[in-house]
GROMACS .gro file of C-alpha atoms in nm:
model
  485
    1UNK     CA    1   8.070 -10.698  18.351
    2UNK     CA    2   8.310 -10.530  18.091
    3UNK     CA    3   8.401 -10.198  18.243
    4UNK     CA    4   8.193 -10.036  17.934
    5UNK     CA    5   8.094 -10.052  17.696
    6UNK     CA    6   8.108  -9.768  17.389
    7UNK     CA    7   7.817  -9.734  17.105
    8UNK     CA    8   8.012  -9.602  16.818
    9UNK     CA    9   7.704  -9.610  16.606
   10UNK     CA   10   7.706  -9.327  16.307
   11UNK     CA   11   8.001  -9.182  16.480
   12UNK     CA   12   7.843  -9.120  16.840
   13UNK     CA   13   8.031  -9.109  17.133
   14UNK     CA   14   7.794  -9.238  17.364
   15UNK     CA   15   7.904  -9.424  17.661
   16UNK     CA   16   7.745  -9.643  17.933
   17UNK     CA   17   8.048  -9.801  18.185
   18UNK     CA   18   8.065 -10.111  18.402
   19UNK     CA   19   7.879  -9.968  18.671
   20UNK     CA   20   7.605  -9.818  18.505
   21UNK     CA   21   7.542 -10.106  18.347
   22UNK     CA   22   7.559 -10.312  18.619
   23UNK     CA   23   7.422 -10.121  18.826
   24UNK     CA   24   7.105 -10.084  18.647
   25UNK     CA   25   7.057 -10.471  18.604
   26UNK     CA   26   7.098 -10.510  18.898
   27UNK     CA   27   6.841 -10.331  18.992
   28UNK     CA   28   6.589 -10.465  18.712
   29UNK     CA   29   6.705 -10.869  18.896
   30UNK     CA   30   6.610 -10.715  19.227
   31UNK     CA   31   6.243 -10.528  19.110
   32UNK     CA   32   6.164 -10.825  18.919
   33UNK     CA   33   6.278 -11.159  19.136
   34UNK     CA   34   6.418 -11.294  18.821
   35UNK     CA   35   6.770 -11.425  18.815
   36UNK     CA   36   7.010 -11.357  18.500
   37UNK     CA   37   7.289 -11.569  18.400
   38UNK     CA   38   7.542 -11.554  18.102
   39UNK     CA   39   7.648 -11.844  17.941
   40UNK     CA   40   7.731 -11.986  17.602
   41UNK     CA   41   7.742 -11.667  17.414
   42UNK     CA   42   7.421 -11.499  17.572
   43UNK     CA   43   7.306 -11.403  17.904
   44UNK     CA   44   6.973 -11.521  18.024
   45UNK     CA   45   6.720 -11.311  18.244
   46UNK     CA   46   6.476 -11.553  18.393
   47UNK     CA   47   6.370 -11.917  18.273
   48UNK     CA   48   6.137 -12.001  18.489
   49UNK     CA   49   6.103 -11.660  18.665
   50UNK     CA   50   6.071 -11.708  19.041
   51UNK     CA   51   5.745 -11.860  19.170
   52UNK     CA   52   5.724 -12.094  18.821
   53UNK     CA   53   5.607 -12.466  18.878
   54UNK     CA   54   5.538 -12.705  18.623
   55UNK     CA   55   5.751 -12.739  18.251
   56UNK     CA   56   5.794 -12.433  18.032
   57UNK     CA   57   5.556 -12.295  17.830
   58UNK     CA   58   5.465 -12.482  17.453
   59UNK     CA   59   5.565 -12.460  17.113
   60UNK     CA   60   5.526 -12.058  17.034
   61UNK     CA   61   5.512 -11.931  17.284
   62UNK     CA   62   5.828 -11.764  17.182
   63UNK     CA   63   5.915 -11.421  16.993
   64UNK     CA   64   6.249 -11.338  16.810
   65UNK     CA   65   6.368 -10.965  16.855
   66UNK     CA   66   6.657 -10.806  16.571
   67UNK     CA   67   6.804 -10.502  16.501
   68UNK     CA   68   6.803 -10.391  16.886
   69UNK     CA   69   7.076 -10.076  16.950
   70UNK     CA   70   7.419 -10.287  17.053
   71UNK     CA   71   7.423 -10.075  17.368
   72UNK     CA   72   7.080 -10.183  17.513
   73UNK     CA   73   7.026 -10.415  17.802
   74UNK     CA   74   6.769 -10.622  17.977
   75UNK     CA   75   6.703 -10.287  18.179
   76UNK     CA   76   6.591 -10.094  17.916
   77UNK     CA   77   6.446 -10.414  17.652
   78UNK     CA   78   6.257 -10.588  17.963
   79UNK     CA   79   6.009 -10.356  18.051
   80UNK     CA   80   5.939 -10.261  17.694
   81UNK     CA   81   5.843 -10.677  17.596
   82UNK     CA   82   5.698 -10.725  17.957
   83UNK     CA   83   5.368 -10.482  17.798
   84UNK     CA   84   5.269 -10.764  17.598
   85UNK     CA   85   5.234 -11.017  17.897
   86UNK     CA   86   5.434 -11.175  18.166
   87UNK     CA   87   5.823 -11.303  18.047
   88UNK     CA   88   5.958 -11.682  18.148
   89UNK     CA   89   6.304 -11.599  18.021
   90UNK     CA   90   6.461 -11.362  17.787
   91UNK     CA   91   6.782 -11.449  17.662
   92UNK     CA   92   6.986 -11.142  17.520
   93UNK     CA   93   7.263 -11.289  17.301
   94UNK     CA   94   7.614 -11.091  17.355
   95UNK     CA   95   7.941 -11.019  17.182
   96UNK     CA   96   8.280 -11.064  17.422
   97UNK     CA   97   8.299 -10.713  17.396
   98UNK     CA   98   7.992 -10.654  17.638
   99UNK     CA   99   7.785 -10.543  17.354
  100UNK     CA  100   7.446 -10.767  17.278
  101UNK     CA  101   7.459 -10.919  16.927
  102UNK     CA  102   7.133 -10.714  16.807
  103UNK     CA  103   6.898 -11.018  16.892
  104UNK     CA  104   6.727 -11.186  17.133
  105UNK     CA  105   6.442 -11.412  17.226
  106UNK     CA  106   6.163 -11.365  17.450
  107UNK     CA  107   5.958 -11.639  17.578
  108UNK     CA  108   5.616 -11.562  17.692
  109UNK     CA  109   5.447 -11.799  17.907
  110UNK     CA  110   5.135 -11.864  17.720
  111UNK     CA  111   5.126 -11.834  17.311
  112UNK     CA  112   4.836 -11.519  17.370
  113UNK     CA  113   5.146 -11.287  17.514
  114UNK     CA  114   5.336 -11.407  17.227
  115UNK     CA  115   5.068 -11.318  16.919
  116UNK     CA  116   5.066 -10.972  17.165
  117UNK     CA  117   5.408 -10.870  17.176
  118UNK     CA  118   5.403 -10.914  16.797
  119UNK     CA  119   5.166 -10.724  16.679
  120UNK     CA  120   5.250 -10.399  16.940
  121UNK     CA  121   5.565 -10.411  16.926
  122UNK     CA  122   5.700 -10.496  16.562
  123UNK     CA  123   5.836 -10.230  16.371
  124UNK     CA  124   5.844 -10.081  16.766
  125UNK     CA  125   6.068  -9.745  16.773
  126UNK     CA  126   6.230  -9.835  17.049
  127UNK     CA  127   6.455  -9.531  17.023
  128UNK     CA  128   6.451  -9.278  16.813
  129UNK     CA  129   6.482  -9.395  16.447
  130UNK     CA  130   6.543  -9.748  16.535
  131UNK     CA  131   6.264  -9.978  16.507
  132UNK     CA  132   6.270 -10.339  16.645
  133UNK     CA  133   6.133 -10.660  16.446
  134UNK     CA  134   5.973 -10.877  16.637
  135UNK     CA  135   5.786 -11.266  16.535
  136UNK     CA  136   5.781 -11.576  16.608
  137UNK     CA  137   6.026 -11.824  16.689
  138UNK     CA  138   6.025 -12.194  16.712
  139UNK     CA  139   6.262 -12.440  16.810
  140UNK     CA  140   6.387 -12.691  16.469
  141UNK     CA  141   6.454 -13.024  16.554
  142UNK     CA  142   6.567 -13.128  16.204
  143UNK     CA  143   6.897 -13.137  16.056
  144UNK     CA  144   6.922 -13.121  15.629
  145UNK     CA  145   7.176 -13.353  15.559
  146UNK     CA  146   7.287 -13.343  15.208
  147UNK     CA  147   7.595 -13.594  14.982
  148UNK     CA  148   7.371 -13.849  15.108
  149UNK     CA  149   7.430 -14.183  14.848
  150UNK     CA  150   7.173 -14.159  14.631
  151UNK     CA  151   7.143 -14.562  14.647
  152UNK     CA  152   7.103 -14.517  15.053
  153UNK     CA  153   6.738 -14.636  15.158
  154UNK     CA  154   6.561 -14.478  15.484
  155UNK     CA  155   6.623 -14.729  15.683
  156UNK     CA  156   6.990 -14.748  15.662
  157UNK     CA  157   6.980 -14.332  15.720
  158UNK     CA  158   6.781 -14.433  15.983
  159UNK     CA  159   7.033 -14.702  16.152
  160UNK     CA  160   7.377 -14.431  16.068
  161UNK     CA  161   7.229 -14.135  16.225
  162UNK     CA  162   7.112 -14.308  16.560
  163UNK     CA  163   7.468 -14.504  16.536
  164UNK     CA  164   7.676 -14.109  16.490
  165UNK     CA  165   7.413 -13.909  16.667
  166UNK     CA  166   7.215 -13.942  16.989
  167UNK     CA  167   6.770 -13.781  16.998
  168UNK     CA  168   6.721 -13.953  16.658
  169UNK     CA  169   6.355 -13.957  16.562
  170UNK     CA  170   6.260 -13.959  16.230
  171UNK     CA  171   6.511 -13.958  15.892
  172UNK     CA  172   6.264 -13.825  15.601
  173UNK     CA  173   6.360 -13.971  15.263
  174UNK     CA  174   6.275 -13.888  14.907
  175UNK     CA  175   6.271 -14.010  14.603
  176UNK     CA  176   6.491 -13.949  14.292
  177UNK     CA  177   6.252 -13.777  13.999
  178UNK     CA  178   6.364 -13.930  13.744
  179UNK     CA  179   6.454 -14.262  13.912
  180UNK     CA  180   6.232 -14.352  14.202
  181UNK     CA  181   6.466 -14.637  14.360
  182UNK     CA  182   6.718 -14.357  14.419
  183UNK     CA  183   6.699 -14.086  14.651
  184UNK     CA  184   6.785 -13.718  14.611
  185UNK     CA  185   7.157 -13.716  14.771
  186UNK     CA  186   6.998 -13.549  15.063
  187UNK     CA  187   6.778 -13.640  15.355
  188UNK     CA  188   6.584 -13.473  15.677
  189UNK     CA  189   6.697 -13.590  16.037
  190UNK     CA  190   6.434 -13.518  16.308
  191UNK     CA  191   6.541 -13.484  16.598
  192UNK     CA  192   6.371 -13.517  17.007
  193UNK     CA  193   6.445 -13.170  17.071
  194UNK     CA  194   6.626 -12.865  16.948
  195UNK     CA  195   6.950 -12.932  17.205
  196UNK     CA  196   6.993 -13.297  17.041
  197UNK     CA  197   6.939 -13.122  16.708
  198UNK     CA  198   7.205 -12.881  16.778
  199UNK     CA  199   7.488 -13.127  16.968
  200UNK     CA  200   7.439 -13.376  16.637
  201UNK     CA  201   7.518 -13.055  16.398
  202UNK     CA  202   7.813 -12.939  16.648
  203UNK     CA  203   7.905 -13.285  16.606
  204UNK     CA  204   7.881 -13.299  16.231
  205UNK     CA  205   7.950 -12.953  16.063
  206UNK     CA  206   8.314 -12.925  16.035
  207UNK     CA  207   8.289 -13.086  15.744
  208UNK     CA  208   8.493 -13.365  15.801
  209UNK     CA  209   8.298 -13.660  15.917
  210UNK     CA  210   8.187 -13.882  15.629
  211UNK     CA  211   7.891 -14.111  15.630
  212UNK     CA  212   7.937 -14.428  15.356
  213UNK     CA  213   8.303 -14.317  15.258
  214UNK     CA  214   8.192 -13.967  15.143
  215UNK     CA  215   8.183 -13.645  15.368
  216UNK     CA  216   7.866 -13.485  15.431
  217UNK     CA  217   7.718 -13.159  15.471
  218UNK     CA  218   7.530 -13.011  15.722
  219UNK     CA  219   7.309 -12.717  15.757
  220UNK     CA  220   6.957 -12.630  15.987
  221UNK     CA  221   6.638 -12.764  15.707
  222UNK     CA  222   6.423 -12.502  15.755
  223UNK     CA  223   6.121 -12.502  16.029
  224UNK     CA  224   5.774 -12.597  15.896
  225UNK     CA  225   5.557 -12.272  15.841
  226UNK     CA  226   5.286 -12.294  16.063
  227UNK     CA  227   4.951 -12.230  16.032
  228UNK     CA  228   4.687 -12.089  16.299
  229UNK     CA  229   4.393 -12.346  16.285
  230UNK     CA  230   4.090 -12.132  16.146
  231UNK     CA  231   4.306 -12.068  15.828
  232UNK     CA  232   4.371 -12.402  15.761
  233UNK     CA  233   3.981 -12.490  15.801
  234UNK     CA  234   3.913 -12.288  15.472
  235UNK     CA  235   4.210 -12.476  15.257
  236UNK     CA  236   4.044 -12.673  14.950
  237UNK     CA  237   4.385 -12.678  14.761
  238UNK     CA  238   4.601 -13.058  14.833
  239UNK     CA  239   4.997 -13.064  14.755
  240UNK     CA  240   5.098 -13.383  14.596
  241UNK     CA  241   5.431 -13.481  14.594
  242UNK     CA  242   5.647 -13.764  14.448
  243UNK     CA  243   5.480 -13.804  14.110
  244UNK     CA  244   5.682 -13.863  13.769
  245UNK     CA  245   5.828 -13.630  13.578
  246UNK     CA  246   5.626 -13.752  13.281
  247UNK     CA  247   5.272 -13.722  13.443
  248UNK     CA  248   5.050 -13.438  13.305
  249UNK     CA  249   4.823 -13.211  13.499
  250UNK     CA  250   4.558 -13.382  13.259
  251UNK     CA  251   4.657 -13.750  13.409
  252UNK     CA  252   4.696 -13.533  13.769
  253UNK     CA  253   4.316 -13.410  13.712
  254UNK     CA  254   4.182 -13.712  13.553
  255UNK     CA  255   4.311 -13.930  13.888
  256UNK     CA  256   4.190 -13.716  14.135
  257UNK     CA  257   3.798 -13.703  14.008
  258UNK     CA  258   3.741 -14.046  13.987
  259UNK     CA  259   3.654 -14.074  14.341
  260UNK     CA  260   3.379 -13.760  14.281
  261UNK     CA  261   3.370 -13.668  13.920
  262UNK     CA  262   3.378 -13.288  13.872
  263UNK     CA  263   3.503 -13.206  14.191
  264UNK     CA  264   3.867 -13.040  14.165
  265UNK     CA  265   3.855 -12.731  13.953
  266UNK     CA  266   4.227 -12.714  13.824
  267UNK     CA  267   4.601 -12.872  13.882
  268UNK     CA  268   4.864 -12.652  13.875
  269UNK     CA  269   5.178 -12.918  13.820
  270UNK     CA  270   5.553 -12.763  13.891
  271UNK     CA  271   5.840 -13.086  13.789
  272UNK     CA  272   5.740 -13.395  14.073
  273UNK     CA  273   5.490 -13.184  14.296
  274UNK     CA  274   5.207 -13.063  14.204
  275UNK     CA  275   4.887 -12.762  14.364
  276UNK     CA  276   4.499 -13.009  14.332
  277UNK     CA  277   4.247 -12.723  14.388
  278UNK     CA  278   3.915 -12.815  14.448
  279UNK     CA  279   3.592 -12.660  14.473
  280UNK     CA  280   3.513 -12.649  14.811
  281UNK     CA  281   3.653 -12.800  15.100
  282UNK     CA  282   3.547 -13.161  15.209
  283UNK     CA  283   3.565 -13.266  14.832
  284UNK     CA  284   3.947 -13.251  14.901
  285UNK     CA  285   3.987 -13.375  15.246
  286UNK     CA  286   3.823 -13.672  15.158
  287UNK     CA  287   4.001 -13.688  14.797
  288UNK     CA  288   4.352 -13.670  15.020
  289UNK     CA  289   4.197 -13.996  15.280
  290UNK     CA  290   4.158 -14.149  14.958
  291UNK     CA  291   4.447 -14.068  14.740
  292UNK     CA  292   4.707 -14.032  14.968
  293UNK     CA  293   4.980 -14.362  14.867
  294UNK     CA  294   4.800 -14.452  14.546
  295UNK     CA  295   5.010 -14.506  14.246
  296UNK     CA  296   4.996 -14.261  13.937
  297UNK     CA  297   5.215 -14.400  13.661
  298UNK     CA  298   5.347 -14.615  13.856
  299UNK     CA  299   5.484 -14.351  14.118
  300UNK     CA  300   5.383 -14.366  14.532
  301UNK     CA  301   5.229 -14.005  14.573
  302UNK     CA  302   5.161 -13.794  14.880
  303UNK     CA  303   4.908 -13.550  14.910
  304UNK     CA  304   4.841 -13.335  15.254
  305UNK     CA  305   4.653 -13.011  15.252
  306UNK     CA  306   4.868 -12.687  15.113
  307UNK     CA  307   4.947 -12.455  15.370
  308UNK     CA  308   4.799 -12.115  15.294
  309UNK     CA  309   5.114 -11.794  15.228
  310UNK     CA  310   5.182 -11.540  15.493
  311UNK     CA  311   5.052 -11.270  15.313
  312UNK     CA  312   5.292 -11.007  15.465
  313UNK     CA  313   5.592 -11.184  15.379
  314UNK     CA  314   5.513 -11.391  15.052
  315UNK     CA  315   5.961 -11.380  14.974
  316UNK     CA  316   6.120 -11.612  15.159
  317UNK     CA  317   6.461 -11.668  15.208
  318UNK     CA  318   6.601 -11.999  15.339
  319UNK     CA  319   6.887 -11.912  15.550
  320UNK     CA  320   7.221 -12.028  15.272
  321UNK     CA  321   7.073 -11.730  15.128
  322UNK     CA  322   6.848 -11.943  14.857
  323UNK     CA  323   6.493 -11.781  14.711
  324UNK     CA  324   6.177 -11.981  14.733
  325UNK     CA  325   5.845 -11.825  14.513
  326UNK     CA  326   5.574 -11.937  14.620
  327UNK     CA  327   5.345 -12.102  14.377
  328UNK     CA  328   4.977 -12.040  14.340
  329UNK     CA  329   5.026 -11.839  14.685
  330UNK     CA  330   5.044 -12.154  14.829
  331UNK     CA  331   5.401 -12.348  15.071
  332UNK     CA  332   5.391 -12.669  15.135
  333UNK     CA  333   5.625 -12.838  15.442
  334UNK     CA  334   5.933 -12.752  15.421
  335UNK     CA  335   6.092 -12.591  15.088
  336UNK     CA  336   6.419 -12.706  15.124
  337UNK     CA  337   6.244 -13.061  15.055
  338UNK     CA  338   6.164 -12.996  14.684
  339UNK     CA  339   6.591 -12.888  14.606
  340UNK     CA  340   6.925 -12.884  14.719
  341UNK     CA  341   6.996 -12.665  15.000
  342UNK     CA  342   7.320 -12.636  14.822
  343UNK     CA  343   7.222 -12.540  14.488
  344UNK     CA  344   6.982 -12.326  14.332
  345UNK     CA  345   6.718 -12.524  14.263
  346UNK     CA  346   6.421 -12.268  14.178
  347UNK     CA  347   6.376 -11.966  14.021
  348UNK     CA  348   6.455 -11.694  14.253
  349UNK     CA  349   6.292 -11.408  14.423
  350UNK     CA  350   6.410 -11.131  14.549
  351UNK     CA  351   6.244 -10.791  14.602
  352UNK     CA  352   6.464 -10.456  14.547
  353UNK     CA  353   6.445 -10.152  14.714
  354UNK     CA  354   6.375  -9.810  14.442
  355UNK     CA  355   6.504  -9.491  14.601
  356UNK     CA  356   6.539  -9.628  14.943
  357UNK     CA  357   6.181  -9.757  14.893
  358UNK     CA  358   6.185 -10.122  15.045
  359UNK     CA  359   5.790 -10.316  14.915
  360UNK     CA  360   5.859 -10.636  15.122
  361UNK     CA  361   5.528 -10.822  14.906
  362UNK     CA  362   5.491 -10.703  14.592
  363UNK     CA  363   5.226 -10.886  14.427
  364UNK     CA  364   5.382 -11.184  14.268
  365UNK     CA  365   5.389 -11.198  13.819
  366UNK     CA  366   5.245 -11.617  13.706
  367UNK     CA  367   5.587 -11.800  13.567
  368UNK     CA  368   5.429 -12.002  13.242
  369UNK     CA  369   5.397 -11.885  12.816
  370UNK     CA  370   5.117 -11.808  12.655
  371UNK     CA  371   5.063 -11.836  12.313
  372UNK     CA  372   5.180 -11.568  12.024
  373UNK     CA  373   5.044 -11.490  11.778
  374UNK     CA  374   5.070 -11.371  11.456
  375UNK     CA  375   5.074 -11.010  11.388
  376UNK     CA  376   5.041 -10.933  11.805
  377UNK     CA  377   5.176 -10.589  11.799
  378UNK     CA  378   5.521 -10.572  12.051
  379UNK     CA  379   5.610 -10.282  12.218
  380UNK     CA  380   6.030 -10.192  12.264
  381UNK     CA  381   6.048 -10.133  12.657
  382UNK     CA  382   6.332 -10.139  12.881
  383UNK     CA  383   6.371 -10.388  13.177
  384UNK     CA  384   6.421 -10.057  13.396
  385UNK     CA  385   6.073  -9.978  13.286
  386UNK     CA  386   5.914 -10.293  13.438
  387UNK     CA  387   5.821 -10.392  13.812
  388UNK     CA  388   6.095 -10.563  14.109
  389UNK     CA  389   5.848 -10.810  14.056
  390UNK     CA  390   5.877 -10.901  13.711
  391UNK     CA  391   6.186 -11.079  13.803
  392UNK     CA  392   6.281 -11.457  13.929
  393UNK     CA  393   6.684 -11.383  13.928
  394UNK     CA  394   6.835 -11.190  14.229
  395UNK     CA  395   7.139 -11.116  13.901
  396UNK     CA  396   6.836 -10.897  13.728
  397UNK     CA  397   6.748 -10.807  14.092
  398UNK     CA  398   7.104 -10.609  14.140
  399UNK     CA  399   7.130 -10.444  13.865
  400UNK     CA  400   6.787 -10.376  13.886
  401UNK     CA  401   6.826 -10.209  14.247
  402UNK     CA  402   7.180 -10.047  14.097
  403UNK     CA  403   6.960  -9.874  13.841
  404UNK     CA  404   6.704  -9.794  14.060
  405UNK     CA  405   6.941  -9.635  14.290
  406UNK     CA  406   7.119  -9.454  13.982
  407UNK     CA  407   7.466  -9.662  14.088
  408UNK     CA  408   7.664  -9.788  13.851
  409UNK     CA  409   7.640 -10.171  13.735
  410UNK     CA  410   7.723 -10.446  14.018
  411UNK     CA  411   8.108 -10.579  13.843
  412UNK     CA  412   8.163 -10.971  13.902
  413UNK     CA  413   8.501 -11.134  14.025
  414UNK     CA  414   8.524 -11.503  13.984
  415UNK     CA  415   8.729 -11.744  14.203
  416UNK     CA  416   8.757 -12.124  14.189
  417UNK     CA  417   8.909 -12.407  14.499
  418UNK     CA  418   8.922 -12.784  14.494
  419UNK     CA  419   8.678 -12.979  14.733
  420UNK     CA  420   8.802 -13.287  14.833
  421UNK     CA  421   8.682 -13.526  14.619
  422UNK     CA  422   8.795 -13.303  14.351
  423UNK     CA  423   8.530 -13.123  14.188
  424UNK     CA  424   8.577 -12.724  14.099
  425UNK     CA  425   8.423 -12.527  14.357
  426UNK     CA  426   8.294 -12.118  14.237
  427UNK     CA  427   8.227 -11.816  14.397
  428UNK     CA  428   8.178 -11.492  14.302
  429UNK     CA  429   8.296 -11.127  14.477
  430UNK     CA  430   8.107 -10.862  14.405
  431UNK     CA  431   8.240 -10.529  14.408
  432UNK     CA  432   7.911 -10.240  14.380
  433UNK     CA  433   8.143  -9.950  14.240
  434UNK     CA  434   7.898  -9.608  14.449
  435UNK     CA  435   7.961  -9.754  14.769
  436UNK     CA  436   8.320  -9.942  14.757
  437UNK     CA  437   8.446  -9.676  14.959
  438UNK     CA  438   8.190  -9.727  15.256
  439UNK     CA  439   8.154  -9.944  15.530
  440UNK     CA  440   8.179 -10.274  15.266
  441UNK     CA  441   8.459 -10.237  14.991
  442UNK     CA  442   8.303 -10.614  14.817
  443UNK     CA  443   8.031 -10.901  14.902
  444UNK     CA  444   8.056 -11.257  14.862
  445UNK     CA  445   7.869 -11.501  15.016
  446UNK     CA  446   8.057 -11.781  15.269
  447UNK     CA  447   7.883 -12.084  15.008
  448UNK     CA  448   8.086 -12.211  14.699
  449UNK     CA  449   7.859 -12.408  14.381
  450UNK     CA  450   7.988 -12.650  14.177
  451UNK     CA  451   7.780 -12.426  13.897
  452UNK     CA  452   7.867 -12.119  13.736
  453UNK     CA  453   7.528 -11.974  13.728
  454UNK     CA  454   7.493 -12.113  14.077
  455UNK     CA  455   7.744 -11.905  14.180
  456UNK     CA  456   7.613 -11.624  14.039
  457UNK     CA  457   7.308 -11.563  14.214
  458UNK     CA  458   7.424 -11.685  14.580
  459UNK     CA  459   7.614 -11.373  14.550
  460UNK     CA  460   7.369 -11.209  14.416
  461UNK     CA  461   7.127 -11.277  14.717
  462UNK     CA  462   7.439 -11.222  14.986
  463UNK     CA  463   7.503 -10.888  14.790
  464UNK     CA  464   7.137 -10.795  14.852
  465UNK     CA  465   7.069 -10.958  15.152
  466UNK     CA  466   7.326 -10.701  15.294
  467UNK     CA  467   7.247 -10.479  15.121
  468UNK     CA  468   6.896 -10.427  15.296
  469UNK     CA  469   7.151 -10.497  15.668
  470UNK     CA  470   7.330 -10.157  15.547
  471UNK     CA  471   6.999  -9.961  15.467
  472UNK     CA  472   6.828 -10.059  15.783
  473UNK     CA  473   6.517 -10.196  15.679
  474UNK     CA  474   6.399 -10.491  15.835
  475UNK     CA  475   6.370 -10.791  15.645
  476UNK     CA  476   6.178 -11.026  15.905
  477UNK     CA  477   6.106 -11.330  15.762
  478UNK     CA  478   6.461 -11.353  15.595
  479UNK     CA  479   6.678 -11.217  15.959
  480UNK     CA  480   6.461 -11.506  16.213
  481UNK     CA  481   6.557 -11.747  15.949
  482UNK     CA  482   6.944 -11.635  15.971
  483UNK     CA  483   6.968 -11.539  16.313
  484UNK     CA  484   6.764 -11.862  16.471
  485UNK     CA  485   7.034 -12.031  16.293
   0.00000   0.00000   0.00000
């Protein structure tokens, strides 16, 4: 135990000595019978609890907890989370100083208890004016591997990953949108456990590791979105991927109507994937079985049921700051599969807080064009009179955000460096003049980009994220993705 933990939040001088902290934790252990051990930057309470027999609880029993006051510990936290059910393990992330890192993971003995914790404790006021966020936490067993030679086949990548890391189960490789004989320059590697994936990431992450003479990029892949069975039973939309760029919506509709004419309501195609909407679920399921693996315009397609978006959190952000907007109110199994994790392959969309008011789930504006007929009446307007969901660019969101808070526009400063293979890499530093003398003088992401547009977009996304943190508003899905990694 450290001799003292001092909470300096907002200039307060609340002191909790090491002796008091230790006594409180010992009292908790004596009362509950749980063990406690600190290792690798986290303190584990339980895991398993006293008298536990058998394997650990299944996937889906753990919740993530964010925005925990830094001077709050297990003696205060455990009783709160015990209200939802029996705790199997409580893991509090710790700083070297003895303060907690502001987040924890709580594993219950059943999925029902975990869901109850989310319902009753998300946005719970744990101290006056301090609200925590609680959401489901899923172990990630999948890594993203970038900068792979595009001519490599799945079998070659699988063999190579098995040679350099342990616990590899499978490799997911997607063909290029423009040349189906090549991959997209990245792959997803599935491991037998989260621990195996974490050990592999630790080995590969320094940036000096090479495959086939190429320095690879390594990151966590976004976990698959889990949707409850009851919701999936109502889905009547298919997700179709690996289409040719040239394939039209009319062709897709015609192909899916072949097995039973008149069953397809409409088709929405985006680049090399599409959503096929059916009038009823039975026809969608039948079409999925018939069409999966079929060829359309020479490309072998993959067909699955589309997963409904979580309407409580329409805006989704990746661990590297990339935003993927939902299409037609549907998402697919892994958004990172649709664009390179180190580039901004899709138009981003971020909510902006206006004068302290934050709306995490604005309705998404459909991105399409309409005919402009001669004589159509046009009215001059200012972009600032629009709603935030009219913007798909983080750069525009940041400008909009500053204007609505009566701040001067953000200032962008460009910097560059050179990669090991001679590429020019770019990054922007952003200064918000209105807060430049405050807690943070500038904002700069920890990723470099190869194009100017991507660098500016990433910097704006990074700035919006940190502005969100500074104002102490908790974007649940965003924090879960960042801290889980």
